[in-house]
PDB file of C-alpha atoms in Angstrom:
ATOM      1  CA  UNK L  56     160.418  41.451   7.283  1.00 76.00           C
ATOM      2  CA  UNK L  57     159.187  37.622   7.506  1.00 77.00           C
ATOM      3  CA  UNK L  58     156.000  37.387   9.706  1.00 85.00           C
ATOM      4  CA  UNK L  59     155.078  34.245  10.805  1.00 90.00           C
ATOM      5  CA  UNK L  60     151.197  33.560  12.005  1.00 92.00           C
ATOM      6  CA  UNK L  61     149.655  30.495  14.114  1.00 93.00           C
ATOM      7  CA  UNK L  62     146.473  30.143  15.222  1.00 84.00           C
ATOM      8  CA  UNK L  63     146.793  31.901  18.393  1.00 79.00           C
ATOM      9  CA  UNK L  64     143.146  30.471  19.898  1.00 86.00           C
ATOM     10  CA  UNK L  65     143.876  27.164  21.763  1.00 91.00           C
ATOM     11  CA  UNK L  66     142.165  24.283  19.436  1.00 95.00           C
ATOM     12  CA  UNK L  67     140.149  22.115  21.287  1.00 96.00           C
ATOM     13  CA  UNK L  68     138.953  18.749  19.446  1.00 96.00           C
ATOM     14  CA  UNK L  69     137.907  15.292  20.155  1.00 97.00           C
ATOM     15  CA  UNK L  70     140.045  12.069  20.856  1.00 97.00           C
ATOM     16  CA  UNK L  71     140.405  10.439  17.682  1.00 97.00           C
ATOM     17  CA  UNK L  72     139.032  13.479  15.223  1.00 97.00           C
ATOM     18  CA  UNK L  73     141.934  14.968  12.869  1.00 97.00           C
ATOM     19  CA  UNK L  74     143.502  18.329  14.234  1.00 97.00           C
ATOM     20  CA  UNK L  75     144.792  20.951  11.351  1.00 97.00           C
ATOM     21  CA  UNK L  76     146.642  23.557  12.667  1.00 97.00           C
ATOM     22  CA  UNK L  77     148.158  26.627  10.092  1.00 96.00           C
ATOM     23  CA  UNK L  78     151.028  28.510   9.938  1.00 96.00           C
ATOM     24  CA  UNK L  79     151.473  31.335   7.260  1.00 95.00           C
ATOM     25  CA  UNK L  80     153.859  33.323   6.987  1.00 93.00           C
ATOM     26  CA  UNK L  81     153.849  36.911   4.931  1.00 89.00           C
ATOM     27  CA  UNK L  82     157.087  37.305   2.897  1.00 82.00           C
ATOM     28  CA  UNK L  83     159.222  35.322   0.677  1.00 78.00           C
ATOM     29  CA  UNK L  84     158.985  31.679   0.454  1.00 78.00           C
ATOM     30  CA  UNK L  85     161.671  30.221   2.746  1.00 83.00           C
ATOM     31  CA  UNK L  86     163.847  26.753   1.781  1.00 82.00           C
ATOM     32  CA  UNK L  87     162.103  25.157   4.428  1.00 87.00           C
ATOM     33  CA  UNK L  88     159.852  25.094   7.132  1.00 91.00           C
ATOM     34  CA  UNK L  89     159.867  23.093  10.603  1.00 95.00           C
ATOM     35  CA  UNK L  90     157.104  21.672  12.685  1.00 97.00           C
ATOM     36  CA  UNK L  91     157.712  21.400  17.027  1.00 97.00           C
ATOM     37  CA  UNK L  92     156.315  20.062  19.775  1.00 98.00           C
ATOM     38  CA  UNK L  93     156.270  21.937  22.882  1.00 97.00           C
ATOM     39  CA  UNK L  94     155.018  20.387  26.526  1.00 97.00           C
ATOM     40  CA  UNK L  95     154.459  23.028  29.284  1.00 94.00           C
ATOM     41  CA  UNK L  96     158.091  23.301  31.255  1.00 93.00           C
ATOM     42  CA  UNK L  97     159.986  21.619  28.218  1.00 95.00           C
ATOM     43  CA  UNK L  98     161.720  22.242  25.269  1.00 96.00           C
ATOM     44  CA  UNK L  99     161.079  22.217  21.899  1.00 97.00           C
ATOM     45  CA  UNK L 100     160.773  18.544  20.200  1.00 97.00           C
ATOM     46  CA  UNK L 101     161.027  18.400  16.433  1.00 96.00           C
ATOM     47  CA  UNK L 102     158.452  16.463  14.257  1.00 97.00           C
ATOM     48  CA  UNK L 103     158.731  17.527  10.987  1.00 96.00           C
ATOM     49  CA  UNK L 104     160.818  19.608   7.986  1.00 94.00           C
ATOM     50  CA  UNK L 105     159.488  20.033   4.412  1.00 93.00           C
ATOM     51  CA  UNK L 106     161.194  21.849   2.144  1.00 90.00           C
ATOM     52  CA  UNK L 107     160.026  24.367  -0.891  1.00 87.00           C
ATOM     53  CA  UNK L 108     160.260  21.590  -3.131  1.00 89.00           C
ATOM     54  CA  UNK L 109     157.650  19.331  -1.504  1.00 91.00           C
ATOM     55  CA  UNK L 110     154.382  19.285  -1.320  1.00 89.00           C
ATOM     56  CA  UNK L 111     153.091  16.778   1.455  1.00 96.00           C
ATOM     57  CA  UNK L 112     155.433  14.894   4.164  1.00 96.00           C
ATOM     58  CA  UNK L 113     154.785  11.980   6.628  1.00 97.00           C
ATOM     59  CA  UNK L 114     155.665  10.489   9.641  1.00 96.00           C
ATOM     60  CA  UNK L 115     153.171   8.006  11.742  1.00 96.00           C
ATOM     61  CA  UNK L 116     150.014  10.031  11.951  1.00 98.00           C
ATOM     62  CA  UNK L 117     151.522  13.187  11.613  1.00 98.00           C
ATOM     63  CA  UNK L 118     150.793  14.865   7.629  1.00 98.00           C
ATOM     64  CA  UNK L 119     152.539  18.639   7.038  1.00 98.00           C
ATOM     65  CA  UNK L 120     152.087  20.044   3.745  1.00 97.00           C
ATOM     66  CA  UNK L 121     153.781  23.449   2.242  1.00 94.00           C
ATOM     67  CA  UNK L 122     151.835  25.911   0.120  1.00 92.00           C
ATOM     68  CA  UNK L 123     154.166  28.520  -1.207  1.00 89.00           C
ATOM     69  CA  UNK L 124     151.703  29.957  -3.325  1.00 91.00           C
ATOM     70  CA  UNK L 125     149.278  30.211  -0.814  1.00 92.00           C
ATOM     71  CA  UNK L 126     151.978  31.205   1.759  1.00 92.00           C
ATOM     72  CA  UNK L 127     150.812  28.130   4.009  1.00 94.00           C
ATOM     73  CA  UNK L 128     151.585  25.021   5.728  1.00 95.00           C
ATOM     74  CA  UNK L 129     149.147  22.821   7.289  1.00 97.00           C
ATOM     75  CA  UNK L 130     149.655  20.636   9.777  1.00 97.00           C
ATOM     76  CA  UNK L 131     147.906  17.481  10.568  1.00 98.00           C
ATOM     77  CA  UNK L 132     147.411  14.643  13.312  1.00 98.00           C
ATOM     78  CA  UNK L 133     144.868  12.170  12.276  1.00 98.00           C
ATOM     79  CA  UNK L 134     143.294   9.672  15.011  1.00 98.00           C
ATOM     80  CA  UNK L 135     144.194  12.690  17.903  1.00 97.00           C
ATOM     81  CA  UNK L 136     144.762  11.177  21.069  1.00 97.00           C
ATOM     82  CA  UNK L 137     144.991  13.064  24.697  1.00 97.00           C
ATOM     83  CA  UNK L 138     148.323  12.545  24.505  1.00 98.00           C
ATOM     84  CA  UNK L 139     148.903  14.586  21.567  1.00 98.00           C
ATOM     85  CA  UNK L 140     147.771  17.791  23.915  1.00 98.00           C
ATOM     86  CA  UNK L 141     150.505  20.169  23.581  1.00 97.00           C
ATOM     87  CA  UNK L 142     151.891  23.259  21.635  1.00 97.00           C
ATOM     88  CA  UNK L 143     152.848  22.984  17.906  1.00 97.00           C
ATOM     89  CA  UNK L 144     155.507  25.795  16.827  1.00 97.00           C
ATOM     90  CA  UNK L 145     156.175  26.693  13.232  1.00 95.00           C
ATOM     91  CA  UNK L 146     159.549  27.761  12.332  1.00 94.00           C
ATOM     92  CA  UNK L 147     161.305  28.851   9.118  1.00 91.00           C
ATOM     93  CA  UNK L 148     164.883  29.486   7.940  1.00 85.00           C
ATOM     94  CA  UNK L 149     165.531  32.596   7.453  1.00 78.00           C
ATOM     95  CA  UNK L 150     168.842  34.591   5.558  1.00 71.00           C
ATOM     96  CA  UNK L 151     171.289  35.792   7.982  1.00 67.00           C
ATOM     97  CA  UNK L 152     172.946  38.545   6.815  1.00 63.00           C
ATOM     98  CA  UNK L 153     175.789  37.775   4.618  1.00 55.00           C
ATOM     99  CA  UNK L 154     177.382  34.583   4.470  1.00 60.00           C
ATOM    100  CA  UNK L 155     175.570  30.763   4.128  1.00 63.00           C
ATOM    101  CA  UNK L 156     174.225  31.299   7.069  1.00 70.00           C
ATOM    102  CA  UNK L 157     170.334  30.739   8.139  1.00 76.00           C
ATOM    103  CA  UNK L 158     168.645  31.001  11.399  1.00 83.00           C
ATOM    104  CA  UNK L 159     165.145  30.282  12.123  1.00 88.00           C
ATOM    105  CA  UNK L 160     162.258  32.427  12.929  1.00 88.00           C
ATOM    106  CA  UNK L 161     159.037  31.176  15.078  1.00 93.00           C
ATOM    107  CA  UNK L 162     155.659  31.234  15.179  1.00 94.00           C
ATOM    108  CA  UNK L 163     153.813  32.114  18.662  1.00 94.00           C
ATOM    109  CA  UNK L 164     152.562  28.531  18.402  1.00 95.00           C
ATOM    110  CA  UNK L 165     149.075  27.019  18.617  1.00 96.00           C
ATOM    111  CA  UNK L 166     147.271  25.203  21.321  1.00 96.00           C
ATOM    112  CA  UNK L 167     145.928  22.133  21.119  1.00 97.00           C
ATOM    113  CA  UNK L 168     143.786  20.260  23.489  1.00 97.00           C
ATOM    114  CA  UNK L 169     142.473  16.465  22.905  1.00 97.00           C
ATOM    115  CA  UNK L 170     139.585  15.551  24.985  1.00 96.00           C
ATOM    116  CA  UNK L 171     138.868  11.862  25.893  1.00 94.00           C
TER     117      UNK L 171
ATOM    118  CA  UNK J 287     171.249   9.425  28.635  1.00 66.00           C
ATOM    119  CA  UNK J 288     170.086  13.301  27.883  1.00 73.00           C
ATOM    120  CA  UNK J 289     170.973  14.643  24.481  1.00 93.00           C
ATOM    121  CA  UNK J 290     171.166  18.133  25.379  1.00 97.00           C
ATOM    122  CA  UNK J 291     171.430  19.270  28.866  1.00 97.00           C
ATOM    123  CA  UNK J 292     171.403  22.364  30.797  1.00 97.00           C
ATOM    124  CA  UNK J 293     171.875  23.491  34.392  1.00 97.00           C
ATOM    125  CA  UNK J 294     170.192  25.118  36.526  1.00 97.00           C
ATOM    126  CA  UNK J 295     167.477  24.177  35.446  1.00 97.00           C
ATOM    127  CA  UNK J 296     165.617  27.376  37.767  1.00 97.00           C
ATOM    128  CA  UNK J 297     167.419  30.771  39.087  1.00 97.00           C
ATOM    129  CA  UNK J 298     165.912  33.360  40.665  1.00 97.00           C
ATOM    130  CA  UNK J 299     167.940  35.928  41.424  1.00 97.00           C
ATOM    131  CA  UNK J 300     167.892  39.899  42.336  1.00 97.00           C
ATOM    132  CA  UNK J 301     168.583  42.767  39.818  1.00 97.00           C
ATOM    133  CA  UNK J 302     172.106  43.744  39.446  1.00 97.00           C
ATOM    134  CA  UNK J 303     173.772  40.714  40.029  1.00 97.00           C
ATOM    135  CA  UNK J 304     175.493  37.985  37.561  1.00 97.00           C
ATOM    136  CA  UNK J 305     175.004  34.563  36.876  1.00 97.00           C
ATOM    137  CA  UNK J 306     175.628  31.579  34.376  1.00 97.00           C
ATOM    138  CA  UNK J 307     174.434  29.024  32.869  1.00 98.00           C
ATOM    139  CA  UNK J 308     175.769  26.035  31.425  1.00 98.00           C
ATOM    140  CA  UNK J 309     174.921  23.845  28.058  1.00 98.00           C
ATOM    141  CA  UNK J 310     176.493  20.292  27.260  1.00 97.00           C
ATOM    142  CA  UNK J 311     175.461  18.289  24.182  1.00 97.00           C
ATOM    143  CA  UNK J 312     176.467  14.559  23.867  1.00 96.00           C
ATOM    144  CA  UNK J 313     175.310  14.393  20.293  1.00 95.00           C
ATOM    145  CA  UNK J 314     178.217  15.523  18.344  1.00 94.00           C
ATOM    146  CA  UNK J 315     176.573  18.252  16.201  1.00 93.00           C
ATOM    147  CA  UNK J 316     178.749  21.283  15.093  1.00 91.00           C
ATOM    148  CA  UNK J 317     176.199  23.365  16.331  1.00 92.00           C
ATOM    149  CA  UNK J 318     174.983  25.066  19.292  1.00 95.00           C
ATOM    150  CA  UNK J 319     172.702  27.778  20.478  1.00 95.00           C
ATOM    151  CA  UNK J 320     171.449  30.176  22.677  1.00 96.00           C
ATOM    152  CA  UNK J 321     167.035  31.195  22.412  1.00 96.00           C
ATOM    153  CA  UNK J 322     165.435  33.316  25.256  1.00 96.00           C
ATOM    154  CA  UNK J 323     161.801  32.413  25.107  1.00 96.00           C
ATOM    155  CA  UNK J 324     159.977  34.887  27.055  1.00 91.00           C
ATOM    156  CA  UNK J 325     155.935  35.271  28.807  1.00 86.00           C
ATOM    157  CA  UNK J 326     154.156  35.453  25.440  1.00 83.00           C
ATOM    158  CA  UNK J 327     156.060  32.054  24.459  1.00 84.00           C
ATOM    159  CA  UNK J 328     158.039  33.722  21.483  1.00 88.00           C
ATOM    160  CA  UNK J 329     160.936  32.057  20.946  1.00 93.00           C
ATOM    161  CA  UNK J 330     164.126  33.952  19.527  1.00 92.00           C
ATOM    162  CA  UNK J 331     167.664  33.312  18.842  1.00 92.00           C
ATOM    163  CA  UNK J 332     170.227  34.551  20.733  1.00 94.00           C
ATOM    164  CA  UNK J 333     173.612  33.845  19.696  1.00 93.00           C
ATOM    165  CA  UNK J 334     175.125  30.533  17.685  1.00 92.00           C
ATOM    166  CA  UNK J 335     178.240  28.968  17.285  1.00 92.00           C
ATOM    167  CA  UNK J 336     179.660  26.521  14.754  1.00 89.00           C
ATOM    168  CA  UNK J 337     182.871  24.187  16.330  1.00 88.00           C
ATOM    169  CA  UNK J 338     183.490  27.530  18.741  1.00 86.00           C
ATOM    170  CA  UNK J 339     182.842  29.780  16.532  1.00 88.00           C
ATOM    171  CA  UNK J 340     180.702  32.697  16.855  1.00 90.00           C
ATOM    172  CA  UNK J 341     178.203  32.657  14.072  1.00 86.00           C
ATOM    173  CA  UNK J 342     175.117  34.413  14.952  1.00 84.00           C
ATOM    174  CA  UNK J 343     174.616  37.304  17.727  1.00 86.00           C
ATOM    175  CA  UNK J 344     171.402  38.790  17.105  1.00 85.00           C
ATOM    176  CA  UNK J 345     171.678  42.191  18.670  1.00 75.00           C
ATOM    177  CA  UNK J 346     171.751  41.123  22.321  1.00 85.00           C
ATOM    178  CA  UNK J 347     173.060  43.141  25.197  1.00 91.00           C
ATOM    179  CA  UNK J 348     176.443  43.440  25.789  1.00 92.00           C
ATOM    180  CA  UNK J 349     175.807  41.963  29.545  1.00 96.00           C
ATOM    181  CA  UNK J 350     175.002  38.396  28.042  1.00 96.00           C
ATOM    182  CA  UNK J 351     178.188  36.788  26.578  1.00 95.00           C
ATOM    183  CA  UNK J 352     178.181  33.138  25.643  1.00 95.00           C
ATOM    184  CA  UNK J 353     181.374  30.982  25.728  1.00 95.00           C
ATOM    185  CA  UNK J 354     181.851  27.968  23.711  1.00 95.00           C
ATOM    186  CA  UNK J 355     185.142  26.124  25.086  1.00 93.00           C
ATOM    187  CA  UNK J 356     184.824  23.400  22.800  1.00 93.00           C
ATOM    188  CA  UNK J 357     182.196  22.229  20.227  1.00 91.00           C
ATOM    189  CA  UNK J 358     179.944  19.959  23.049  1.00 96.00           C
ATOM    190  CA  UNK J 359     179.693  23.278  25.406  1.00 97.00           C
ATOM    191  CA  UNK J 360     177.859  26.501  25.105  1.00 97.00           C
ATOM    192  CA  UNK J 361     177.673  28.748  28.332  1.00 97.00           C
ATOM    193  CA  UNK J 362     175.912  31.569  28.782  1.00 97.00           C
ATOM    194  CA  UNK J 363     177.267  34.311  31.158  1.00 97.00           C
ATOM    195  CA  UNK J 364     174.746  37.241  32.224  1.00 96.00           C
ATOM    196  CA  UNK J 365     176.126  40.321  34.253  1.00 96.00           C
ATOM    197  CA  UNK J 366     174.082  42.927  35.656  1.00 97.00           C
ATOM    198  CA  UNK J 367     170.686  41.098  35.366  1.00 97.00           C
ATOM    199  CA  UNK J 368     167.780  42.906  34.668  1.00 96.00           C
ATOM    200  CA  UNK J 369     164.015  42.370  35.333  1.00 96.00           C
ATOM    201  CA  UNK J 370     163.106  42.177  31.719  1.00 94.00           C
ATOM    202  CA  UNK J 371     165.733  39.234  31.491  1.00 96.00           C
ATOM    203  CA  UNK J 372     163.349  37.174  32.892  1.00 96.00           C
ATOM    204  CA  UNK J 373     162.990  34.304  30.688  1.00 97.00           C
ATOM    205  CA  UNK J 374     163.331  30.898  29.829  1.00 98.00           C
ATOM    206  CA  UNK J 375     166.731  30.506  28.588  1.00 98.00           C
ATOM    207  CA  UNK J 376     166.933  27.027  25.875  1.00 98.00           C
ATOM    208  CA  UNK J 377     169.933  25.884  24.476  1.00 98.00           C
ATOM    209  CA  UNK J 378     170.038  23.692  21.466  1.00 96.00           C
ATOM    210  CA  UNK J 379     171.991  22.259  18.558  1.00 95.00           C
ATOM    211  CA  UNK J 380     172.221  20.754  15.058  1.00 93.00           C
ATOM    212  CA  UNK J 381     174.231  18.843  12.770  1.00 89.00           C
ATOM    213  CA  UNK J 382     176.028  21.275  10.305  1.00 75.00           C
ATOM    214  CA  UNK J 383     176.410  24.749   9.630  1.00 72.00           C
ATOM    215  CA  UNK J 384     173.927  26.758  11.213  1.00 69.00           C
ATOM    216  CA  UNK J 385     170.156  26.891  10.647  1.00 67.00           C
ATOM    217  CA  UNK J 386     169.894  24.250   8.790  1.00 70.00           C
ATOM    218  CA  UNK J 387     168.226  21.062   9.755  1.00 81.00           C
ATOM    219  CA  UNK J 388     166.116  20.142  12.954  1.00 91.00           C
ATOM    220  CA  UNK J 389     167.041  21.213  16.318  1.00 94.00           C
ATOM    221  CA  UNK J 390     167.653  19.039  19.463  1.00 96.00           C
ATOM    222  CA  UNK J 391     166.882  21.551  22.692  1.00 97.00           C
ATOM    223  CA  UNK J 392     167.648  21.116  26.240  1.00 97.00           C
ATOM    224  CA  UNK J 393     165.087  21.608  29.264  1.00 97.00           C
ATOM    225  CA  UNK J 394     165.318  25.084  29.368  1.00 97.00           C
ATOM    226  CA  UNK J 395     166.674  27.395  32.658  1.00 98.00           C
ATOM    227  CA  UNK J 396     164.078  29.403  34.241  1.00 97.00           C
ATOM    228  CA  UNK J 397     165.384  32.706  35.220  1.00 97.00           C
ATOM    229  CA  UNK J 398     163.450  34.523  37.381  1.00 97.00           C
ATOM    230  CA  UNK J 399     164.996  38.571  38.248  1.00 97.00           C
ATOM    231  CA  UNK J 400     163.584  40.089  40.956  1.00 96.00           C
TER     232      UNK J 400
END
């Protein structure tokens, strides 16, 4: 079955340094893949969706790219500020059962810390 | 004006008993649904309907049953609580059929069974 992996040490870098954080995941390639942003005591806010079919995506100074030979996507905040501090959730569609429709598994999510 | 919102937003309660919660989304998406995220922050689907339809119901106990009276609500009814349903309950939803596309999620309901 699909296995999804995040960094699950907390990353701790510098205001205004790039953070990368990874998500791989262990099966087949899936259609697409979703990045989150989770504060402590909230819920989940989307950021990003690539799909199989792209390589690199954008949005402000947020970067996600999708390696499906590699089994990867990396995911990228350049000029980190403290604000930025939160968890970052991977998620991918997934085939459920018969039918057209998908759900979407999770990562565990990585930690990430920006320090003034 | 909150996209998708969810009350209570904490329960505690004691094992055995029953108790709701409710789900409202002001976005117009076809699609709701139910994820228990529990201590180790894993987050997994519960149930999901499309326009009050139920779609997905990923092997969860007979004691939770969610009700969708039209396509803007999704409640979640729990009888005879247990300790290991202590969780954070989210509720969500999307445009279109399910699993596809980004997710909008509420707050989140804290359950606590003691």
């Amino acid at each position: 079955s699909q296995k999804i992996e995040q960094n699950s040490e907390a990353l701790n870098i510098q205001e205004g340094k790039t953070a990368t954080l990874t998500c791989n995941y262990t099966n087949y390639s899936p259609a697409y893949l979703q990045w989150y942003r989770q504060d402590p005591g909230r819920g989940p806010v989307f950021l990003l969706l690539i799909r199989e079919n792209e390589k690199e995506k954008r949005k402000e100074r947020l970067k996600v790219t999708f390696d499906t030979t590699l089994k990867q996507s990396l995911f990228h905040i350049t000029a980190s500020q403290p604000a930025d501090s939160a968890t970052y959730l991977c998620a991918l569609d997934h085939p459920h059962r018969a039918g057209n429709n998908r759900k979407l598994i999770w990562g565990l999510g990585t930690s990430l810390a920006v320090n003034p | 004006d909150t996209a998708v919102s969810q009350t209570p937003k904490y329960l505690v309660t004691q094992m055995g008993n029953d108790k709701s919660i409710k789900c409202e989304q002001n976005l117009g998406h076809d699609t709701m649904y139910w994820y228990k995220q529990d201590s180790k922050k894993f987050l997994k689907i519960m149930f999901s309907y499309n326009n009050k339809e139920l779609i997905i119901n990923e092997t969860v106990p007979n004691r939770f049953s969610p009700k969708s009276p039209d396509k803007a609500h999704l409640n979640l009814h729990i009888n005879s609580l247990e300790l290991g349903d202590s969780a954070v309950y989210f509720c969500a939803s999307s445009i279109g059929r399910v699993g596809t596309g980004e997710l909008f999620f509420g707050e989140g309901s804290r359950l606590t069974v003691l």
